[in-house]
Structure formats: C-alpha cells, structure tokens
C-alpha cells in the first residue's frame, strides 16, 4: 500500500510531501516541523479506529466526519492555525483523505473533510451488516456477542480486503523523563482533568500498561522469545536491568538499585521508550501496518547508545514487521542507519555474512535502502535526503556537519601556526 502525506501552509510547514515506507526518518534543527509531520501521520493512521467505532455506534456520515474533525482539533489546537488557510492530504492505497482549512474574512478557519465515495459506501454497508447481526439471537454475554460480530462482519473483512485497516499506530513522544517522577501518581495524572498534551497522556497509559505487562507471568511467557532476544541490547542502552517493584521503577546496575527518579537523564528518557518497544510489538505480533512514532530516540544518550537504539529498532522491524517514524536532531542516528543499509547491500553482494556483520556492529539487523524514507525540513519545506545513487541517507548533511567542524578547526590551527 502506497502512503503519501502532503501538507501545504499548515502551522510551520509551507510545503511538504512525505512518502511513507517501513522506516521513516525526519531529521533537522528544532522547531522546524518534524514533530508536526509525525503527529499528522499518526492522526491519519488513527482514522480506521474512528471509522470502526462509528460503525459500532451506528453513526451517520455527519457524526463520523464530526468525530474525525474533533480528533483533529484535539491533536492540533485551533489557536495554532485559526485564521489561516491550509490543505493536508493523506493517501493510503485506494483511499485519499483531505482536510482543508479556509480562513474567513472574520479571521476564523472553517474545516472541511473529504474522502472517497467508495469509503462511505463501505461504511454504510458494514453498518447495516453489524446492525442486522446485533438484532439477531444473542447469548448471555453481550460483550462477547458484540466482539464476535465486530470481528467476523466488520474488522475481519475490512482488514482482509484493505491494508488501510490493518495495524495501529503508537506515538512515543519526547519529554519521556516526565514520567520518572510520577510513578505511583501516574493514575492520578491520567485521570486528571488538566489540559495535558494528548500524545503525552496516551503514551502515559501505554507506558503504565507496559510496566504491568512486563511483570505478568502469562504475557511475559507469550512474549519471552522476543524479550529475551532484545534484553541484552536494551540493558546495554540502559546501563542496567529494569525492575518494577512496589509500583515504582528501579534500575539495577553493578549490584546497586537506583530509583528511576534518581537515575540519569538518559535513563529517564530511554526507559519508557524501550519498555514500550520491548512489550507492544511482540504482543501484537506481525501486523504489517503497525507503526511506532518515536520523537528523539537519541535524547540524552551517548553516540554508542544511540547506535544501539537504531540496532534495536532494526531487530524489532525484522522480528515483528513493525514500521517506524522517527524524528531526530542527531547525525549519529543517520550514520547508524547508513551502516545497516550498507550492511544489507554488502551481504547481498556476498562480501560478508550476517554473522560477520553482527560481530562488527553488535546485535542488529541489516536494512534495505528501498525500505527507508528520509527527509529534512528547510524553511518549512521538506527535502528528501535518501540518495538512490549512493544508497545512503543524508550524505550531504553529514558531510556539511563534518566540513563545518573541520573548517573551524583548520582556521584555529592556522592562526596558532601564524603566531
């Protein structure tokens, strides 16, 4: 299924076109729209869940559209775009969604949602099927009845016929260290009526579930092969072993037990991300359209640990067929991905084996260049940085960074020699 996100004049983005693949990377300076593109993609990939829930609720088209636009305004507050005109288009296989904002003379923006007539017909036909089955004979367990009907007559057929309805997105935001000091109070935070960023709140729920799943014997046994395969890599990134005890997070390293609230900033940022990545891909199995959105996976980590994070993602992608959308400031993240791409090319040419590569790079999985989409954003405009000729990503960007430091050093050395 081909997926393309196109954005024109929305908040800080003037013009962007992003083709989605198995691994998607947007890199560049802060405050230039990386996170916005990730969140827009997440929003559109969340539409199938809204669509299916509207079938269950027997909503009208107007109610379905209102639900989608309500989610849009919840994720992207009106104050940030009100009074402007913009167009956002998302293509997912045979389905195209467009959200247009048109500014009025009064300085207000009206939203308009459009999608194919074929999708509306699909919505109405599944709604009729669901309603008929719900009105038929029922057992003593209405919850299970509803689940079976939805699975057999709605979600199952939709997923079998359309890739668009497969998988679910998970968003791992930046500022993950926020949860290090909550721990026992996380339920109070999640239940609060405070206006908290929805992405952060949603992730808090998932992180809390992950901690409890990690200690559940049944779930751990089910996920054990994947967890065990990645355990050493995760512990090398964390510089310790994770333990959930007395509703608190602990790290054990070199015989010492440290509460996460007192751990390093790198450990506080990476543990929530790593725990979610350890648990959810293995629990969900090989869903081809599952996508994990990760903001700043490198946050507060030394370059070698950043490389190990990329290695972990490569193994999860291989083992669980998961996809990733990564936003980053770090050139080390690009370099790590380039090594995995080069490894795949070198293995394909028969010059090295996978085992020989792992001896050099550590636990990791080579990646095909064709599976990677990479962009930077300059002055609100997206630019692709995947070079099909050299089969690298961000080569010019990496060269530019190196040249800057080299130029400064040469200038300083020259001035020193002149004295």
GROMACS .gro file of C-alpha atoms in nm, residues 71-381:
model
  311
   71UNK     CA    1  -0.989   1.437   1.693
   72UNK     CA    2  -0.802   1.668   1.458
   73UNK     CA    3  -0.875   1.971   1.675
   74UNK     CA    4  -0.785   1.776   1.990
   75UNK     CA    5  -0.447   1.683   1.847
   76UNK     CA    6  -0.379   2.018   1.678
   77UNK     CA    7  -0.526   2.302   1.888
   78UNK     CA    8  -0.723   2.556   1.691
   79UNK     CA    9  -0.525   2.854   1.823
   80UNK     CA   10  -0.219   2.734   1.628
   81UNK     CA   11  -0.389   2.751   1.286
   82UNK     CA   12  -0.706   2.957   1.324
   83UNK     CA   13  -0.721   3.241   1.072
   84UNK     CA   14  -0.511   3.057   0.813
   85UNK     CA   15  -0.588   2.852   0.502
   86UNK     CA   16  -0.421   2.515   0.453
   87UNK     CA   17  -0.452   2.177   0.284
   88UNK     CA   18  -0.349   1.840   0.427
   89UNK     CA   19  -0.381   1.528   0.214
   90UNK     CA   20  -0.314   1.168   0.311
   91UNK     CA   21  -0.315   0.891   0.051
   92UNK     CA   22  -0.338   0.532   0.176
   93UNK     CA   23  -0.372   0.292  -0.113
   94UNK     CA   24  -0.710   0.348  -0.278
   95UNK     CA   25  -0.826   0.593  -0.011
   96UNK     CA   26  -0.746   0.965  -0.011
   97UNK     CA   27  -0.833   1.193   0.281
   98UNK     CA   28  -0.818   1.572   0.257
   99UNK     CA   29  -0.860   1.821   0.539
  100UNK     CA   30  -0.889   2.179   0.417
  101UNK     CA   31  -0.888   2.489   0.628
  102UNK     CA   32  -1.035   2.804   0.475
  103UNK     CA   33  -0.993   3.137   0.651
  104UNK     CA   34  -1.293   3.369   0.653
  105UNK     CA   35  -1.286   3.748   0.650
  106UNK     CA   36  -1.362   3.738   1.022
  107UNK     CA   37  -1.033   3.560   1.089
  108UNK     CA   38  -1.184   3.218   1.160
  109UNK     CA   39  -1.091   2.897   0.981
  110UNK     CA   40  -1.359   2.655   0.866
  111UNK     CA   41  -1.259   2.288   0.838
  112UNK     CA   42  -1.370   2.061   0.556
  113UNK     CA   43  -1.309   1.686   0.540
  114UNK     CA   44  -1.333   1.481   0.221
  115UNK     CA   45  -1.272   1.117   0.135
  116UNK     CA   46  -1.383   0.881  -0.146
  117UNK     CA   47  -1.745   0.786  -0.201
  118UNK     CA   48  -1.629   0.423  -0.201
  119UNK     CA   49  -1.527   0.455   0.163
  120UNK     CA   50  -1.866   0.598   0.256
  121UNK     CA   51  -2.040   0.306   0.080
  122UNK     CA   52  -1.816   0.069   0.273
  123UNK     CA   53  -1.907   0.247   0.596
  124UNK     CA   54  -2.280   0.219   0.527
  125UNK     CA   55  -2.268  -0.147   0.418
  126UNK     CA   56  -2.070  -0.256   0.726
  127UNK     CA   57  -2.303  -0.056   0.948
  128UNK     CA   58  -2.604  -0.239   0.801
  129UNK     CA   59  -2.434  -0.579   0.847
  130UNK     CA   60  -2.346  -0.500   1.206
  131UNK     CA   61  -2.696  -0.373   1.289
  132UNK     CA   62  -2.863  -0.684   1.142
  133UNK     CA   63  -2.640  -0.921   1.336
  134UNK     CA   64  -2.688  -0.726   1.659
  135UNK     CA   65  -3.065  -0.757   1.620
  136UNK     CA   66  -3.039  -1.136   1.583
  137UNK     CA   67  -3.031  -1.401   1.860
  138UNK     CA   68  -2.788  -1.318   2.143
  139UNK     CA   69  -2.615  -1.517   2.416
  140UNK     CA   70  -2.594  -1.429   2.785
  141UNK     CA   71  -2.272  -1.237   2.726
  142UNK     CA   72  -2.349  -0.918   2.528
  143UNK     CA   73  -1.987  -0.803   2.537
  144UNK     CA   74  -1.860  -1.121   2.370
  145UNK     CA   75  -2.152  -1.114   2.126
  146UNK     CA   76  -2.055  -0.765   2.017
  147UNK     CA   77  -1.687  -0.858   1.991
  148UNK     CA   78  -1.762  -1.164   1.774
  149UNK     CA   79  -1.994  -0.970   1.544
  150UNK     CA   80  -1.748  -0.685   1.501
  151UNK     CA   81  -1.462  -0.927   1.438
  152UNK     CA   82  -1.649  -1.152   1.193
  153UNK     CA   83  -1.854  -0.898   0.999
  154UNK     CA   84  -1.666  -0.568   1.031
  155UNK     CA   85  -1.298  -0.560   1.130
  156UNK     CA   86  -1.208  -0.902   0.989
  157UNK     CA   87  -1.343  -0.842   0.636
  158UNK     CA   88  -1.211  -0.484   0.628
  159UNK     CA   89  -0.859  -0.593   0.724
  160UNK     CA   90  -0.868  -0.886   0.483
  161UNK     CA   91  -0.953  -0.661   0.188
  162UNK     CA   92  -0.783  -0.330   0.271
  163UNK     CA   93  -0.436  -0.273   0.417
  164UNK     CA   94  -0.559   0.066   0.538
  165UNK     CA   95  -0.749  -0.106   0.821
  166UNK     CA   96  -0.456  -0.318   0.939
  167UNK     CA   97  -0.239  -0.231   1.235
  168UNK     CA   98  -0.246   0.054   1.484
  169UNK     CA   99  -0.015   0.349   1.546
  170UNK     CA  100   0.167   0.413   1.875
  171UNK     CA  101   0.319   0.753   1.950
  172UNK     CA  102   0.626   0.777   2.176
  173UNK     CA  103   0.669   1.150   2.246
  174UNK     CA  104   0.971   1.346   2.361
  175UNK     CA  105   0.991   1.459   2.727
  176UNK     CA  106   0.960   1.098   2.846
  177UNK     CA  107   1.155   1.180   3.162
  178UNK     CA  108   0.832   1.349   3.276
  179UNK     CA  109   0.711   1.006   3.392
  180UNK     CA  110   1.019   0.931   3.603
  181UNK     CA  111   0.890   1.140   3.891
  182UNK     CA  112   0.526   1.030   3.869
  183UNK     CA  113   0.549   0.654   3.922
  184UNK     CA  114   0.287   0.584   4.195
  185UNK     CA  115   0.099   0.900   4.097
  186UNK     CA  116   0.065   0.816   3.730
  187UNK     CA  117  -0.302   0.714   3.764
  188UNK     CA  118  -0.380   1.050   3.924
  189UNK     CA  119  -0.213   1.217   3.628
  190UNK     CA  120  -0.402   1.008   3.374
  191UNK     CA  121  -0.736   1.067   3.545
  192UNK     CA  122  -0.687   1.441   3.589
  193UNK     CA  123  -0.898   1.692   3.401
  194UNK     CA  124  -0.599   1.916   3.337
  195UNK     CA  125  -0.536   2.018   2.977
  196UNK     CA  126  -0.238   1.794   2.909
  197UNK     CA  127  -0.097   1.716   2.565
  198UNK     CA  128  -0.296   1.416   2.435
  199UNK     CA  129   0.011   1.249   2.289
  200UNK     CA  130   0.182   1.257   2.629
  201UNK     CA  131  -0.130   1.138   2.810
  202UNK     CA  132  -0.189   0.850   2.566
  203UNK     CA  133   0.171   0.743   2.600
  204UNK     CA  134   0.143   0.755   2.980
  205UNK     CA  135  -0.135   0.496   2.965
  206UNK     CA  136   0.065   0.274   2.735
  207UNK     CA  137   0.379   0.306   2.946
  208UNK     CA  138   0.187   0.215   3.263
  209UNK     CA  139   0.037  -0.090   3.090
  210UNK     CA  140   0.382  -0.189   2.966
  211UNK     CA  141   0.522  -0.191   3.320
  212UNK     CA  142   0.242  -0.417   3.440
  213UNK     CA  143   0.264  -0.643   3.136
  214UNK     CA  144   0.637  -0.676   3.199
  215UNK     CA  145   0.563  -0.838   3.537
  216UNK     CA  146   0.268  -1.051   3.419
  217UNK     CA  147   0.383  -1.417   3.400
  218UNK     CA  148   0.142  -1.512   3.120
  219UNK     CA  149   0.222  -1.216   2.899
  220UNK     CA  150   0.595  -1.239   2.961
  221UNK     CA  151   0.589  -1.609   2.867
  222UNK     CA  152   0.398  -1.528   2.548
  223UNK     CA  153   0.645  -1.256   2.456
  224UNK     CA  154   0.950  -1.427   2.606
  225UNK     CA  155   1.133  -1.515   2.282
  226UNK     CA  156   1.127  -1.156   2.159
  227UNK     CA  157   1.201  -1.006   2.501
  228UNK     CA  158   1.493  -1.241   2.556
  229UNK     CA  159   1.629  -1.169   2.208
  230UNK     CA  160   1.639  -0.795   2.278
  231UNK     CA  161   1.712  -0.800   2.652
  232UNK     CA  162   2.091  -0.765   2.632
  233UNK     CA  163   2.066  -0.482   2.381
  234UNK     CA  164   1.813  -0.294   2.595
  235UNK     CA  165   2.022  -0.339   2.909
  236UNK     CA  166   2.332  -0.210   2.731
  237UNK     CA  167   2.140   0.106   2.634
  238UNK     CA  168   2.002   0.144   2.986
  239UNK     CA  169   2.332   0.054   3.158
  240UNK     CA  170   2.127  -0.161   3.392
  241UNK     CA  171   1.841  -0.406   3.442
  242UNK     CA  172   1.484  -0.282   3.484
  243UNK     CA  173   1.270  -0.395   3.777
  244UNK     CA  174   0.913  -0.290   3.859
  245UNK     CA  175   0.853  -0.323   4.233
  246UNK     CA  176   0.610  -0.160   4.479
  247UNK     CA  177   0.458   0.042   4.193
  248UNK     CA  178   0.796   0.203   4.131
  249UNK     CA  179   1.062   0.182   3.861
  250UNK     CA  180   1.408   0.059   3.955
  251UNK     CA  181   1.734   0.007   3.770
  252UNK     CA  182   1.987  -0.246   3.893
  253UNK     CA  183   2.346  -0.188   3.786
  254UNK     CA  184   2.667  -0.331   3.928
  255UNK     CA  185   2.487  -0.452   4.238
  256UNK     CA  186   2.324  -0.113   4.306
  257UNK     CA  187   1.950  -0.049   4.299
  258UNK     CA  188   1.854   0.301   4.181
  259UNK     CA  189   1.507   0.451   4.159
  260UNK     CA  190   1.434   0.591   3.814
  261UNK     CA  191   1.361   0.931   3.971
  262UNK     CA  192   1.728   0.944   4.077
  263UNK     CA  193   1.874   0.791   3.760
  264UNK     CA  194   2.050   0.979   3.480
  265UNK     CA  195   1.854   1.191   3.232
  266UNK     CA  196   1.943   0.943   2.958
  267UNK     CA  197   1.797   0.654   3.157
  268UNK     CA  198   1.484   0.854   3.240
  269UNK     CA  199   1.428   0.940   2.873
  270UNK     CA  200   1.504   0.597   2.730
  271UNK     CA  201   1.336   0.356   2.976
  272UNK     CA  202   0.973   0.446   2.886
  273UNK     CA  203   1.055   0.420   2.515
  274UNK     CA  204   1.246   0.092   2.550
  275UNK     CA  205   0.983  -0.072   2.770
  276UNK     CA  206   0.703   0.006   2.523
  277UNK     CA  207   0.918  -0.123   2.235
  278UNK     CA  208   1.000  -0.440   2.429
  279UNK     CA  209   0.636  -0.523   2.502
  280UNK     CA  210   0.394  -0.400   2.236
  281UNK     CA  211   0.543  -0.523   1.907
  282UNK     CA  212   0.574  -0.876   2.045
  283UNK     CA  213   0.223  -0.873   2.195
  284UNK     CA  214   0.067  -0.753   1.872
  285UNK     CA  215   0.254  -0.999   1.656
  286UNK     CA  216   0.338  -0.937   1.292
  287UNK     CA  217   0.085  -0.670   1.200
  288UNK     CA  218   0.222  -0.523   0.874
  289UNK     CA  219   0.072  -0.178   0.930
  290UNK     CA  220   0.170  -0.121   1.293
  291UNK     CA  221   0.375   0.199   1.307
  292UNK     CA  222   0.569   0.332   1.606
  293UNK     CA  223   0.629   0.706   1.607
  294UNK     CA  224   0.936   0.798   1.812
  295UNK     CA  225   1.041   1.154   1.886
  296UNK     CA  226   1.411   1.199   1.960
  297UNK     CA  227   1.509   0.838   2.031
  298UNK     CA  228   1.861   0.969   2.094
  299UNK     CA  229   1.763   1.204   2.379
  300UNK     CA  230   2.045   1.237   2.636
  301UNK     CA  231   2.223   0.926   2.509
  302UNK     CA  232   2.591   0.885   2.419
  303UNK     CA  233   2.652   0.816   2.046
  304UNK     CA  234   2.726   0.445   2.100
  305UNK     CA  235   2.396   0.408   2.285
  306UNK     CA  236   2.219   0.596   2.005
  307UNK     CA  237   2.358   0.339   1.764
  308UNK     CA  238   2.225   0.058   1.984
  309UNK     CA  239   1.878   0.214   1.980
  310UNK     CA  240   1.885   0.201   1.599
  311UNK     CA  241   2.004  -0.161   1.619
  312UNK     CA  242   1.710  -0.242   1.847
  313UNK     CA  243   1.465  -0.082   1.604
  314UNK     CA  244   1.614  -0.281   1.317
  315UNK     CA  245   1.563  -0.608   1.506
  316UNK     CA  246   1.207  -0.524   1.608
  317UNK     CA  247   1.128  -0.430   1.248
  318UNK     CA  248   1.265  -0.765   1.133
  319UNK     CA  249   1.108  -0.980   1.406
  320UNK     CA  250   0.764  -0.817   1.429
  321UNK     CA  251   0.718  -0.649   1.087
  322UNK     CA  252   0.672  -0.316   1.266
  323UNK     CA  253   0.726   0.017   1.092
  324UNK     CA  254   0.883   0.328   1.242
  325UNK     CA  255   0.854   0.704   1.203
  326UNK     CA  256   1.147   0.877   1.371
  327UNK     CA  257   1.217   1.245   1.431
  328UNK     CA  258   1.570   1.331   1.533
  329UNK     CA  259   1.833   1.601   1.573
  330UNK     CA  260   2.122   1.355   1.574
  331UNK     CA  261   2.357   1.284   1.281
  332UNK     CA  262   2.462   0.969   1.470
  333UNK     CA  263   2.115   0.826   1.409
  334UNK     CA  264   2.165   0.875   1.034
  335UNK     CA  265   2.511   0.718   1.047
  336UNK     CA  266   2.376   0.414   1.232
  337UNK     CA  267   2.103   0.362   0.972
  338UNK     CA  268   2.354   0.407   0.689
  339UNK     CA  269   2.567   0.129   0.836
  340UNK     CA  270   2.267  -0.105   0.839
  341UNK     CA  271   2.180  -0.013   0.478
  342UNK     CA  272   2.539  -0.068   0.366
  343UNK     CA  273   2.544  -0.399   0.552
  344UNK     CA  274   2.241  -0.522   0.357
  345UNK     CA  275   2.398  -0.419   0.025
  346UNK     CA  276   2.728  -0.585   0.119
  347UNK     CA  277   2.553  -0.906   0.227
  348UNK     CA  278   2.351  -0.911  -0.098
  349UNK     CA  279   2.679  -0.894  -0.291
  350UNK     CA  280   2.814  -1.190  -0.093
  351UNK     CA  281   3.105  -0.993   0.052
  352UNK     CA  282   3.010  -1.051   0.414
  353UNK     CA  283   2.772  -1.273   0.610
  354UNK     CA  284   2.512  -1.157   0.860
  355UNK     CA  285   2.711  -1.322   1.141
  356UNK     CA  286   3.027  -1.139   1.037
  357UNK     CA  287   2.840  -0.809   1.035
  358UNK     CA  288   2.697  -0.869   1.383
  359UNK     CA  289   3.049  -0.936   1.513
  360UNK     CA  290   3.150  -0.590   1.392
  361UNK     CA  291   2.835  -0.391   1.470
  362UNK     CA  292   2.679  -0.585   1.757
  363UNK     CA  293   2.324  -0.728   1.765
  364UNK     CA  294   2.136  -0.569   1.475
  365UNK     CA  295   1.954  -0.644   1.151
  366UNK     CA  296   2.058  -0.505   0.810
  367UNK     CA  297   1.801  -0.283   0.636
  368UNK     CA  298   1.714  -0.247   0.268
  369UNK     CA  299   1.766   0.101   0.125
  370UNK     CA  300   1.430   0.070  -0.052
  371UNK     CA  301   1.255   0.035   0.285
  372UNK     CA  302   1.380   0.373   0.413
  373UNK     CA  303   1.227   0.716   0.360
  374UNK     CA  304   1.426   1.015   0.490
  375UNK     CA  305   1.371   1.391   0.483
  376UNK     CA  306   1.492   1.715   0.629
  377UNK     CA  307   1.292   2.037   0.655
  378UNK     CA  308   1.438   2.369   0.544
  379UNK     CA  309   1.239   2.688   0.598
  380UNK     CA  310   0.912   2.495   0.612
  381UNK     CA  311   0.979   2.285   0.301
   0.00000   0.00000   0.00000
